[in-house]
């Protein structure tokens, strides 16, 4: 038999080595630093954290205590009756006009402008999934939407179920707009409450229409207390804008207005309330707050951390 | 046409999807995605579909890429051309492989591949044989000889048109090494009708190459998918790692948690809806206006729908991208870290390590028991003819390494053992031959007394084999192609001793016999070859000698040959005992022995046998059994000639590796086909057995059993052996237990294959396991491949993680059975590698594979999964908590895109960091303190405790961050000077930012190892989130919805936002960080201690050597001043290097004898390279590896401060007893995880189950023999010199 070693194509080629190349990543030898903390380091880190955080905490505490705030709940005061049911009944008797009442807020320390006026609701689940999603961003923006695509607004989509009467702005959020109103006076002088600048500019500029006027809006006198939206572009009503920014919790405050004048210490602010919004049915409370953000607070806003 | 692709264009989508949906998690996520398209979903479809599509997409694209590669390979194969005989045109024409049909005659030329399984009809060489290379099939590179049938070997191309024959054969099957079929020939092509048996010797398999033969003609037997190689192409069953199985359980646990949360949510929601909601007019609860999901009148419906809603909402508990991330990490671990590791590259064979599966990386870190083959795994499988015994005289003067190591162990000077360096020996040395005895070499054997026997002996060597010569017929140049290296060594020995086998044809073997000065060219006619296999353990050749005698030459294992010796033959009686004694001596020296024998056949007897042989060969059913039975009939009445002894050297680094693995607490079971004595000696040589171990020898070769067997009472013998086995094992167990109570010591079990057959019986095997698991080393000798697999299964079924390592076909069962199969790509072909999960070139690569890669992979995967669950639970819990504040109505706090990208973008990288780059101790340390490996087998990083820690941490962090962010943002004045309170989406964005920062900070706080990639991923990950928030917020309102301008307008100007995202993550991470650091210092675990030793050494080294500095002329000057450089240093010829008496301050201050200064100065000659001193070398002057008490430790427990000056004085134990003790434990007895206390130097000779006859003049043999006196005799024979220097 003939014997010769074949010179196959593989033999002709220069031998290629399979040796892995040295790459620091593949050899797992990337330049690295080790961080083995000695007890001294650990204690040191804790000390540094303490040194940094303690003043911050102190600052926060100071700021929290220095915030001047007066508030009073008025839901019990402003409706006749002893139980929630009786109060609700008396409120509903007014057919949406609301009951009138007033309360005195005493300013303990001087408040300098701007002083913010808030209303506070409790047990009101703006964050309920049924509620929070019940609005239509496009419609609010003024992009004309017909009824069929506004399913997210159900059940407040058409006025009284009439499909030709599309509610604008539709949905539960807009439909349940807070409708109590406050008139402030001090020492017999009315205090002007501004609504300018209480909402986020972006919301007014982009998220709410500047042309579309509300139509078919809630005029049902009971429950939210009647009254419709002004016949003006949506973005002109900043209280409405604030309402549309749903709150994270069921107890929330929203900005109602700003007082652009100082309130001296000891001053008594008389708040006249039109109590129209029904929180009695679900046992929620209502309150009104006056609050000023001090100068130091507006520079550094740490008190929030400590409530 | 062959297709190995899994998909085609049409089936790709459905089939690939089906593959993906075999994972339960994917079904869950699809279900969730489907729910999310309905109105009851709390989230929009984008939240669920986006991650699902990304996750499925990555996996499916990977599948598609892999499949496309297969498609291209197939296309290439299918379009290859081959010549097929065309009856119509009566000539050959070229067709493509895809068109080759069964029954066609093809012509294959030299160096071409066979296109199908062919039956060899004829070849261009006259005797009808051809050579094939099977490297593509099984990786074996030696040429194999294939022979055509006598009836067809003369077939020529011209005669093809009239050629007619039939082939009947077995059905297509996957067995590469068998073929059963017949060729039926008859008129018109042949005068008489004949049935010719066809065996695998005439079959050419697809994928092999034709070599050394101009061309062949063959008929296609199996084509395309039916060919054997394609039948074989299915992938072996994939193995799953222990962690992955645990992960399944864990996911089930998470599902349970998910359901609990869903039920809590649904119950609260239904209750509140029924009781409170009717009064909430602002939710429009009136019947008819309210959707079913919120209907207070139908709380049951509300409950159910709320349950479904929650099911979608809390999906984060089931980590969707975990599987994909794991897969990616494992692929990189195996294909980059393992395959490209230079520490596992074998230069001589140019073989890097190869991970053939990526499933088992972490399993490598959890191995309890290694089951190892011996030959080719522990040894090199380079066989050298070393000694022999002919006619009762032992020849050969060499001393094996094993004898040397035995001698060293017994304190005998190795030089006295024999003159291994006889200069005369070197002349005869060549590959396969390391034999020298002046009585035999150079033709001197003719002067020996038994020259006739010697001559017959050498003839057996030259004739009885299946070796194929290759190359010129010159003794100096010829090469032998053999199926096993033993065979080739024997033929080489015959050649050197004067019987030069130089040519083989199908029926003849040509041998040049030199007797004295005469050289005869002799032709042996080979009549039959009775081939070797592992059950027969012998091979025979029946030949007609030149002087017309019929001879059967047989070589085989001693047991099978001795059984077949002619009884009463004078020569046999004379040689039997002395040869056996020689074999035992050879075996004790670690040599492999084979007995050589012959018998003369009578022609009539042979003719009768030949007929039965042919019939058996033609049988279509049970052919192998029949053939074996018939072969049995002629291999008898043998006459013993002597035996050969072949040395198989230990592979490089085997003893050290075995020591390391033992130090890592891994039990090693060696399963070998060798004799007991050989096995024990090899085990000693490679440090598997140590003299301080108590050996328990279990054997079934008891005289009672043997007596029964010889009397032909096989059943009774088996029953007795079975009982004896029970007895021996329970004795051993009792002994071990009593010793354990006394304080223990290391045990070793030696058991032979025959004993194993009984010990593996159902009622005994638990005993075997109990004994085996108390042994640090187990040696099973004389085991069959099947027993290897059985033993593996036994150990595995006990719950151990087993690793099977081997190199040969006989290890395949073991490799496939074990949890991890490792193949050694060595001398014996690729079959083991083909069935393995990891392939390495040398046994000692097992150390980096297990101790480095395995350990790291286990640690990385365990931590990665834990972290993954942590971050998902953390996120899921914040959603759950918030849900509790919104009536459990299912309202989400976060933007949809935040949620959908949480896993796949924002927190995708930290787990990858843990999975790929995390590292604790470095390579050197993981070998030095091998005991650290025990974290894996003990599963210390992925157990209920560590997982609870992580889950508790997630719960704590979720609670604290939720409480802090919610309360802080609810403060009325929480806005800014504008007085605007935070709304829902703003709170959500703040909380989400806090979540992102916390999970990154948590990662950073637990790491001790940082590369630039860590910094990019951790800090960059946080930056990516802010970038996303900004970019997404700048998109048109339609896309960004509530996030529109949020960062710019709401968050960035608010100091409270910045304060929150700094303070809250710190509050979240600080407790776990302190907890971790305190436990590291007060209860440091072993890995922490080693890490501190490592860092301390590094620091000390840096102090004394300018590490990493560039090699420059200044540096040479530096050396001249007496400093040692840190890098490899090329001493330039023109640089005047003064060989200094090195003034190494650190070294000089200490014991100068420890670091010989010559080590440094010797290499400093011009032009030479001064190699970088390894840290150990440099440090050995002052931080000896076994006394790192020189270091000061961070841990209070070990915190004894030492200044460098004190180092000079005291021994490490005096300096720091705590650390010295710890270090001793870690480095010398790392099994402290396994055995609490071990009296390592316990004398073992005092324990013996049986009274052993005192051999005069011997130190008591430290073998606790459970066998017979015959056994102890055996023990004595290999322990004939004192084993201990007590």
Tab-separated table of N, CA, C and O in Angstrom, chain A residues 3-6 17-20 25 27-28 32-37 39 116 118 123 125 127-130 141 156 172 197-202 206 245-246 248-249 253 278 281 291 297 301-302 304, chain B residues 212 279 281-284 289 340 342 345 347 350 469-471 856 860 882 886 889-891 920 968 970 972-973 975-981 983-984 986 1008 1010 1037 1044 1049 1056 1081 1088 1095 1194:
chain	number	residue	atom	x	y	z
A	3	UNK	N	2.100	4.695	0.861
A	3	UNK	CA	1.993	5.469	2.097
A	3	UNK	C	2.683	6.805	1.932
A	3	UNK	O	3.856	6.881	1.600
A	4	UNK	N	1.919	7.814	2.058
A	4	UNK	CA	2.555	9.127	2.162
A	4	UNK	C	1.646	10.018	2.967
A	4	UNK	O	0.433	9.851	2.992
A	5	UNK	N	2.260	10.924	3.643
A	5	UNK	CA	1.489	11.789	4.530
A	5	UNK	C	0.891	12.907	3.682
A	5	UNK	O	1.619	13.599	2.966
A	6	UNK	N	-0.398	13.055	3.682
A	6	UNK	CA	-0.976	14.085	2.823
A	6	UNK	C	-0.625	15.490	3.316
A	6	UNK	O	-0.555	15.730	4.515
A	17	UNK	N	-2.438	29.817	16.289
A	17	UNK	CA	-2.541	29.361	17.681
A	17	UNK	C	-3.902	29.725	18.242
A	17	UNK	O	-4.514	30.719	17.860
A	18	UNK	N	-4.357	28.881	19.130
A	18	UNK	CA	-5.645	29.146	19.774
A	18	UNK	C	-5.433	29.811	21.116
A	18	UNK	O	-6.344	29.898	21.927
A	19	UNK	N	-4.207	30.225	21.385
A	19	UNK	CA	-3.928	30.824	22.675
A	19	UNK	C	-4.756	32.078	22.865
A	19	UNK	O	-4.754	32.969	22.019
A	20	UNK	N	-5.482	32.157	23.965
A	20	UNK	CA	-6.285	33.364	24.189
A	20	UNK	C	-5.370	34.575	24.373
A	20	UNK	O	-4.309	34.471	24.991
A	25	UNK	N	-9.847	42.378	30.600
A	25	UNK	CA	-11.223	42.005	30.938
A	25	UNK	C	-11.400	40.492	30.905
A	25	UNK	O	-11.914	39.901	31.843
A	27	UNK	N	-9.228	38.218	31.182
A	27	UNK	CA	-8.448	37.531	32.208
A	27	UNK	C	-8.907	37.925	33.608
A	27	UNK	O	-8.294	37.536	34.595
A	28	UNK	N	-9.929	38.743	33.663
A	28	UNK	CA	-10.487	39.220	34.929
A	28	UNK	C	-9.426	39.935	35.750
A	28	UNK	O	-9.302	39.724	36.942
A	32	UNK	N	-8.346	47.589	39.394
A	32	UNK	CA	-9.465	47.756	40.310
A	32	UNK	C	-8.957	48.258	41.646
A	32	UNK	O	-7.785	48.102	41.982
A	33	UNK	N	-9.839	48.895	42.358
A	33	UNK	CA	-9.444	49.254	43.711
A	33	UNK	C	-10.299	48.474	44.693
A	33	UNK	O	-11.450	48.149	44.433
A	34	UNK	N	-9.674	48.111	45.763
A	34	UNK	CA	-10.345	47.348	46.812
A	34	UNK	C	-10.801	48.306	47.870
A	34	UNK	O	-10.091	49.236	48.235
A	35	UNK	N	-11.941	48.057	48.390
A	35	UNK	CA	-12.436	48.910	49.442
A	35	UNK	C	-12.723	48.025	50.639
A	35	UNK	O	-13.807	47.497	50.785
A	36	UNK	N	-11.673	47.791	51.417
A	36	UNK	CA	-11.892	47.048	52.651
A	36	UNK	C	-11.876	48.070	53.767
A	36	UNK	O	-10.842	48.662	54.071
A	37	UNK	N	-13.026	48.285	54.340
A	37	UNK	CA	-13.118	49.344	55.336
A	37	UNK	C	-12.658	48.831	56.691
A	37	UNK	O	-13.082	47.769	57.138
A	39	UNK	N	-12.463	49.344	60.820
A	39	UNK	CA	-13.435	49.918	61.766
A	39	UNK	C	-13.313	51.429	61.832
A	39	UNK	O	-14.316	52.149	61.915
A	116	UNK	N	-50.161	82.126	51.823
A	116	UNK	CA	-50.936	81.198	50.979
A	116	UNK	C	-52.203	80.772	51.691
A	116	UNK	O	-52.204	80.535	52.897
A	118	UNK	N	-54.948	77.830	51.723
A	118	UNK	CA	-55.238	76.471	51.262
A	118	UNK	C	-56.593	76.023	51.747
A	118	UNK	O	-57.087	76.509	52.768
A	123	UNK	N	-60.482	62.219	53.675
A	123	UNK	CA	-61.295	61.094	53.187
A	123	UNK	C	-61.780	61.307	51.766
A	123	UNK	O	-62.827	60.807	51.389
A	125	UNK	N	-60.789	60.497	48.143
A	125	UNK	CA	-59.829	59.682	47.382
A	125	UNK	C	-59.709	60.169	45.945
A	125	UNK	O	-60.267	59.586	45.033
A	127	UNK	N	-57.122	59.802	44.618
A	127	UNK	CA	-56.211	58.794	44.079
A	127	UNK	C	-56.889	57.451	43.862
A	127	UNK	O	-56.228	56.457	43.635
A	128	UNK	N	-58.219	57.440	43.950
A	128	UNK	CA	-58.915	56.209	43.607
A	128	UNK	C	-58.795	55.991	42.108
A	128	UNK	O	-58.874	56.931	41.332
A	129	UNK	N	-58.561	54.723	41.728
A	129	UNK	CA	-58.285	54.471	40.311
A	129	UNK	C	-59.460	54.907	39.428
A	129	UNK	O	-59.268	55.404	38.320
A	130	UNK	N	-60.664	54.733	39.951
A	130	UNK	CA	-61.832	55.134	39.168
A	130	UNK	C	-61.838	56.644	38.957
A	130	UNK	O	-62.250	57.139	37.926
A	141	UNK	N	-56.501	69.752	26.697
A	141	UNK	CA	-55.569	70.551	25.905
A	141	UNK	C	-56.271	71.327	24.813
A	141	UNK	O	-55.686	72.171	24.166
A	156	UNK	N	-68.986	60.503	33.438
A	156	UNK	CA	-69.306	61.918	33.213
A	156	UNK	C	-68.838	62.339	31.834
A	156	UNK	O	-67.926	63.141	31.677
A	172	UNK	N	-64.712	62.472	35.998
A	172	UNK	CA	-65.060	62.681	37.396
A	172	UNK	C	-64.245	63.781	38.051
A	172	UNK	O	-64.728	64.499	38.913
A	197	UNK	N	-50.863	82.734	39.637
A	197	UNK	CA	-49.616	82.114	40.065
A	197	UNK	C	-49.791	80.983	41.039
A	197	UNK	O	-48.809	80.463	41.561
A	198	UNK	N	-51.044	80.582	41.280
A	198	UNK	CA	-51.169	79.452	42.199
A	198	UNK	C	-51.025	78.134	41.470
A	198	UNK	O	-50.802	77.091	42.094
A	199	UNK	N	-51.137	78.100	40.156
A	199	UNK	CA	-50.990	76.840	39.413
A	199	UNK	C	-49.653	76.842	38.687
A	199	UNK	O	-49.021	77.886	38.525
A	200	UNK	N	-49.237	75.655	38.276
A	200	UNK	CA	-47.975	75.541	37.545
A	200	UNK	C	-48.119	76.164	36.169
A	200	UNK	O	-49.089	75.906	35.464
A	201	UNK	N	-47.172	77.013	35.788
A	201	UNK	CA	-47.254	77.662	34.474
A	201	UNK	C	-47.373	76.649	33.337
A	201	UNK	O	-48.136	76.861	32.392
A	202	UNK	N	-46.631	75.535	33.443
A	202	UNK	CA	-46.690	74.534	32.379
A	202	UNK	C	-48.107	74.041	32.167
A	202	UNK	O	-48.573	73.863	31.045
A	206	UNK	N	-49.622	74.630	28.656
A	206	UNK	CA	-49.637	73.510	27.729
A	206	UNK	C	-50.734	72.507	27.993
A	206	UNK	O	-51.273	71.908	27.077
A	245	UNK	N	-54.855	68.662	39.190
A	245	UNK	CA	-53.639	67.934	39.595
A	245	UNK	C	-53.980	67.075	40.788
A	245	UNK	O	-53.970	67.558	41.925
A	246	UNK	N	-54.280	65.823	40.544
A	246	UNK	CA	-54.822	65.012	41.626
A	246	UNK	C	-53.788	64.792	42.711
A	246	UNK	O	-52.587	64.722	42.442
A	248	UNK	N	-51.944	62.900	45.964
A	248	UNK	CA	-51.434	61.544	46.142
A	248	UNK	C	-52.180	60.792	47.229
A	248	UNK	O	-52.267	59.578	47.189
A	249	UNK	N	-52.691	61.525	48.231
A	249	UNK	CA	-53.355	60.848	49.352
A	249	UNK	C	-54.789	61.339	49.491
A	249	UNK	O	-55.192	62.325	48.873
A	253	UNK	N	-54.264	69.036	50.710
A	253	UNK	CA	-54.553	70.466	50.671
A	253	UNK	C	-54.250	70.960	49.282
A	253	UNK	O	-53.331	70.478	48.631
A	278	UNK	N	-70.181	69.052	49.429
A	278	UNK	CA	-70.663	68.032	50.355
A	278	UNK	C	-69.571	67.022	50.687
A	278	UNK	O	-69.216	66.166	49.880
A	281	UNK	N	-71.346	63.311	53.280
A	281	UNK	CA	-71.843	61.978	52.943
A	281	UNK	C	-70.778	60.917	53.193
A	281	UNK	O	-71.078	59.818	53.632
A	291	UNK	N	-50.919	80.445	55.533
A	291	UNK	CA	-49.570	79.973	55.759
A	291	UNK	C	-48.632	80.885	55.017
A	291	UNK	O	-48.899	81.320	53.913
A	297	UNK	N	-36.873	79.914	54.645
A	297	UNK	CA	-37.475	78.699	54.158
A	297	UNK	C	-37.475	78.663	52.647
A	297	UNK	O	-37.220	77.640	52.024
A	301	UNK	N	-35.323	74.603	51.586
A	301	UNK	CA	-36.668	74.116	51.852
A	301	UNK	C	-36.605	72.767	52.535
A	301	UNK	O	-37.090	71.780	52.030
A	302	UNK	N	-35.936	72.691	53.682
A	302	UNK	CA	-35.705	71.366	54.250
A	302	UNK	C	-36.808	70.890	55.170
A	302	UNK	O	-36.908	69.696	55.432
A	304	UNK	N	-39.564	70.194	54.811
A	304	UNK	CA	-40.463	69.204	54.242
A	304	UNK	C	-40.101	67.806	54.723
A	304	UNK	O	-40.958	66.964	54.920
B	212	UNK	N	-4.372	8.815	2.418
B	212	UNK	CA	-3.331	7.890	1.973
B	212	UNK	C	-3.814	6.882	0.934
B	212	UNK	O	-3.179	5.878	0.703
B	279	UNK	N	-71.285	55.972	49.681
B	279	UNK	CA	-71.387	57.357	50.142
B	279	UNK	C	-70.483	58.304	49.385
B	279	UNK	O	-70.549	59.511	49.567
B	281	UNK	N	-69.968	60.097	46.669
B	281	UNK	CA	-70.682	60.540	45.471
B	281	UNK	C	-69.727	60.938	44.366
B	281	UNK	O	-70.019	60.848	43.187
B	282	UNK	N	-68.518	61.403	44.769
B	282	UNK	CA	-67.591	61.884	43.739
B	282	UNK	C	-67.058	60.739	42.882
B	282	UNK	O	-66.428	60.944	41.870
B	283	UNK	N	-67.296	59.479	43.336
B	283	UNK	CA	-66.874	58.346	42.521
B	283	UNK	C	-68.013	57.813	41.659
B	283	UNK	O	-67.876	56.796	41.002
B	284	UNK	N	-69.135	58.522	41.686
B	284	UNK	CA	-70.302	58.106	40.914
B	284	UNK	C	-70.631	56.644	41.134
B	284	UNK	O	-70.539	55.829	40.219
B	289	UNK	N	-74.225	53.421	36.556
B	289	UNK	CA	-73.167	54.330	36.113
B	289	UNK	C	-71.796	53.771	36.460
B	289	UNK	O	-70.785	54.194	35.932
B	340	UNK	N	-11.489	31.885	27.508
B	340	UNK	CA	-10.349	32.732	27.154
B	340	UNK	C	-9.353	32.834	28.297
B	340	UNK	O	-8.470	33.688	28.261
B	342	UNK	N	-6.226	32.372	30.104
B	342	UNK	CA	-4.886	31.915	29.740
B	342	UNK	C	-4.334	30.925	30.756
B	342	UNK	O	-3.438	30.143	30.452
B	345	UNK	N	-4.921	27.471	29.418
B	345	UNK	CA	-4.511	27.185	28.044
B	345	UNK	C	-3.314	26.256	28.079
B	345	UNK	O	-2.352	26.497	28.826
B	347	UNK	N	-0.249	24.939	26.217
B	347	UNK	CA	0.542	25.356	25.086
B	347	UNK	C	0.961	24.166	24.207
B	347	UNK	O	0.909	24.245	22.988
B	350	UNK	N	-1.887	23.235	22.243
B	350	UNK	CA	-2.599	24.404	21.714
B	350	UNK	C	-4.101	24.305	22.000
B	350	UNK	O	-4.932	24.480	21.125
B	469	UNK	N	1.239	0.866	10.145
B	469	UNK	CA	2.481	1.613	9.961
B	469	UNK	C	2.266	2.776	9.004
B	469	UNK	O	1.425	2.704	8.109
B	470	UNK	N	3.039	3.775	9.190
B	470	UNK	CA	2.846	5.009	8.426
B	470	UNK	C	4.232	5.578	8.165
B	470	UNK	O	5.057	5.647	9.080
B	471	UNK	N	4.492	5.947	6.937
B	471	UNK	CA	5.794	6.531	6.624
B	471	UNK	C	6.747	5.486	6.081
B	471	UNK	O	6.383	4.321	5.898
B	856	UNK	N	-15.997	31.708	41.759
B	856	UNK	CA	-16.481	33.049	41.400
B	856	UNK	C	-17.864	32.992	40.805
B	856	UNK	O	-18.725	33.801	41.147
B	860	UNK	N	-20.975	34.882	42.220
B	860	UNK	CA	-21.585	35.930	41.403
B	860	UNK	C	-23.042	35.645	41.125
B	860	UNK	O	-23.903	36.514	41.291
B	882	UNK	N	-48.427	51.855	48.389
B	882	UNK	CA	-49.214	52.984	47.896
B	882	UNK	C	-50.644	52.562	47.642
B	882	UNK	O	-51.590	53.316	47.895
B	886	UNK	N	-54.583	54.126	48.569
B	886	UNK	CA	-55.575	54.596	47.601
B	886	UNK	C	-56.695	53.579	47.492
B	886	UNK	O	-57.120	53.228	46.409
B	889	UNK	N	-57.430	50.448	45.233
B	889	UNK	CA	-58.152	50.519	43.969
B	889	UNK	C	-57.250	50.190	42.801
B	889	UNK	O	-57.717	50.068	41.680
B	890	UNK	N	-55.953	50.049	43.050
B	890	UNK	CA	-55.057	49.688	41.962
B	890	UNK	C	-54.448	50.873	41.256
B	890	UNK	O	-53.864	50.707	40.178
B	891	UNK	N	-54.567	52.033	41.858
B	891	UNK	CA	-53.958	53.204	41.232
B	891	UNK	C	-52.446	53.101	41.367
B	891	UNK	O	-51.914	52.684	42.395
B	920	UNK	N	-14.085	38.639	45.072
B	920	UNK	CA	-13.573	38.855	46.424
B	920	UNK	C	-12.066	38.611	46.422
B	920	UNK	O	-11.297	39.503	46.124
B	968	UNK	N	-43.042	63.377	53.785
B	968	UNK	CA	-42.364	64.630	53.470
B	968	UNK	C	-43.081	65.390	52.371
B	968	UNK	O	-43.205	66.612	52.420
B	970	UNK	N	-46.180	65.267	51.684
B	970	UNK	CA	-47.532	65.658	52.001
B	970	UNK	C	-47.594	66.927	52.840
B	970	UNK	O	-48.651	67.515	53.000
B	972	UNK	N	-47.809	70.455	53.723
B	972	UNK	CA	-48.452	71.432	52.854
B	972	UNK	C	-47.435	72.352	52.219
B	972	UNK	O	-47.495	72.697	51.047
B	973	UNK	N	-46.469	72.685	53.037
B	973	UNK	CA	-45.486	73.641	52.553
B	973	UNK	C	-44.357	72.959	51.821
B	973	UNK	O	-43.271	73.454	51.698
B	975	UNK	N	-43.930	72.183	48.895
B	975	UNK	CA	-43.579	72.690	47.577
B	975	UNK	C	-42.405	73.625	47.697
B	975	UNK	O	-41.415	73.334	48.329
B	976	UNK	N	-42.492	74.691	47.085
B	976	UNK	CA	-41.414	75.645	47.213
B	976	UNK	C	-42.032	76.961	47.634
B	976	UNK	O	-43.152	76.995	48.133
B	977	UNK	N	-41.317	78.022	47.401
B	977	UNK	CA	-41.852	79.318	47.794
B	977	UNK	C	-43.136	79.622	47.028
B	977	UNK	O	-43.856	80.547	47.355
B	978	UNK	N	-43.435	78.818	45.994
B	978	UNK	CA	-44.686	79.035	45.272
B	978	UNK	C	-45.874	78.505	46.057
B	978	UNK	O	-47.007	78.776	45.700
B	979	UNK	N	-45.589	77.690	47.093
B	979	UNK	CA	-46.680	77.205	47.925
B	979	UNK	C	-47.487	76.091	47.313
B	979	UNK	O	-48.486	75.666	47.866
B	980	UNK	N	-47.059	75.565	46.170
B	980	UNK	CA	-47.876	74.527	45.530
B	980	UNK	C	-47.539	73.161	46.110
B	980	UNK	O	-46.392	72.768	46.128
B	981	UNK	N	-48.519	72.419	46.580
B	981	UNK	CA	-48.244	71.067	47.102
B	981	UNK	C	-47.901	70.106	45.958
B	981	UNK	O	-48.227	70.364	44.807
B	983	UNK	N	-48.277	66.914	43.695
B	983	UNK	CA	-49.403	66.095	43.249
B	983	UNK	C	-48.956	64.639	43.151
B	983	UNK	O	-47.786	64.295	43.370
B	984	UNK	N	-49.897	63.790	42.803
B	984	UNK	CA	-49.637	62.352	42.773
B	984	UNK	C	-48.438	62.003	41.900
B	984	UNK	O	-47.534	61.270	42.319
B	986	UNK	N	-46.030	63.795	40.870
B	986	UNK	CA	-44.774	64.366	41.358
B	986	UNK	C	-44.227	63.530	42.507
B	986	UNK	O	-43.038	63.236	42.560
B	1008	UNK	N	-16.728	45.297	47.577
B	1008	UNK	CA	-15.392	45.644	48.058
B	1008	UNK	C	-14.439	45.800	46.884
B	1008	UNK	O	-13.250	45.979	47.062
B	1010	UNK	N	-13.910	47.481	43.054
B	1010	UNK	CA	-14.425	48.461	42.085
B	1010	UNK	C	-13.478	48.589	40.904
B	1010	UNK	O	-12.293	48.849	41.084
B	1037	UNK	N	-46.253	66.777	24.867
B	1037	UNK	CA	-47.182	66.441	25.935
B	1037	UNK	C	-47.870	65.114	25.696
B	1037	UNK	O	-48.138	64.356	26.617
B	1044	UNK	N	-44.484	65.872	31.850
B	1044	UNK	CA	-44.101	67.005	31.012
B	1044	UNK	C	-43.481	68.124	31.854
B	1044	UNK	O	-44.118	68.644	32.778
B	1049	UNK	N	-39.539	72.043	36.016
B	1049	UNK	CA	-40.432	72.989	36.668
B	1049	UNK	C	-40.699	72.662	38.132
B	1049	UNK	O	-40.835	73.549	38.965
B	1056	UNK	N	-36.373	70.522	48.595
B	1056	UNK	CA	-36.838	69.320	49.292
B	1056	UNK	C	-36.602	68.085	48.442
B	1056	UNK	O	-36.315	67.007	48.953
B	1081	UNK	N	-16.570	42.674	60.816
B	1081	UNK	CA	-15.493	42.920	61.758
B	1081	UNK	C	-15.606	42.065	63.008
B	1081	UNK	O	-14.611	41.606	63.535
B	1088	UNK	N	-13.469	36.944	54.263
B	1088	UNK	CA	-13.079	38.282	54.672
B	1088	UNK	C	-11.647	38.264	55.237
B	1088	UNK	O	-10.837	39.131	54.923
B	1095	UNK	N	-4.922	41.909	51.050
B	1095	UNK	CA	-4.703	43.346	50.918
B	1095	UNK	C	-3.490	43.792	51.719
B	1095	UNK	O	-2.725	44.649	51.294
B	1194	UNK	N	-7.939	44.134	60.300
B	1194	UNK	CA	-8.935	45.159	60.558
B	1194	UNK	C	-9.924	44.675	61.601
B	1194	UNK	O	-10.582	45.440	62.264
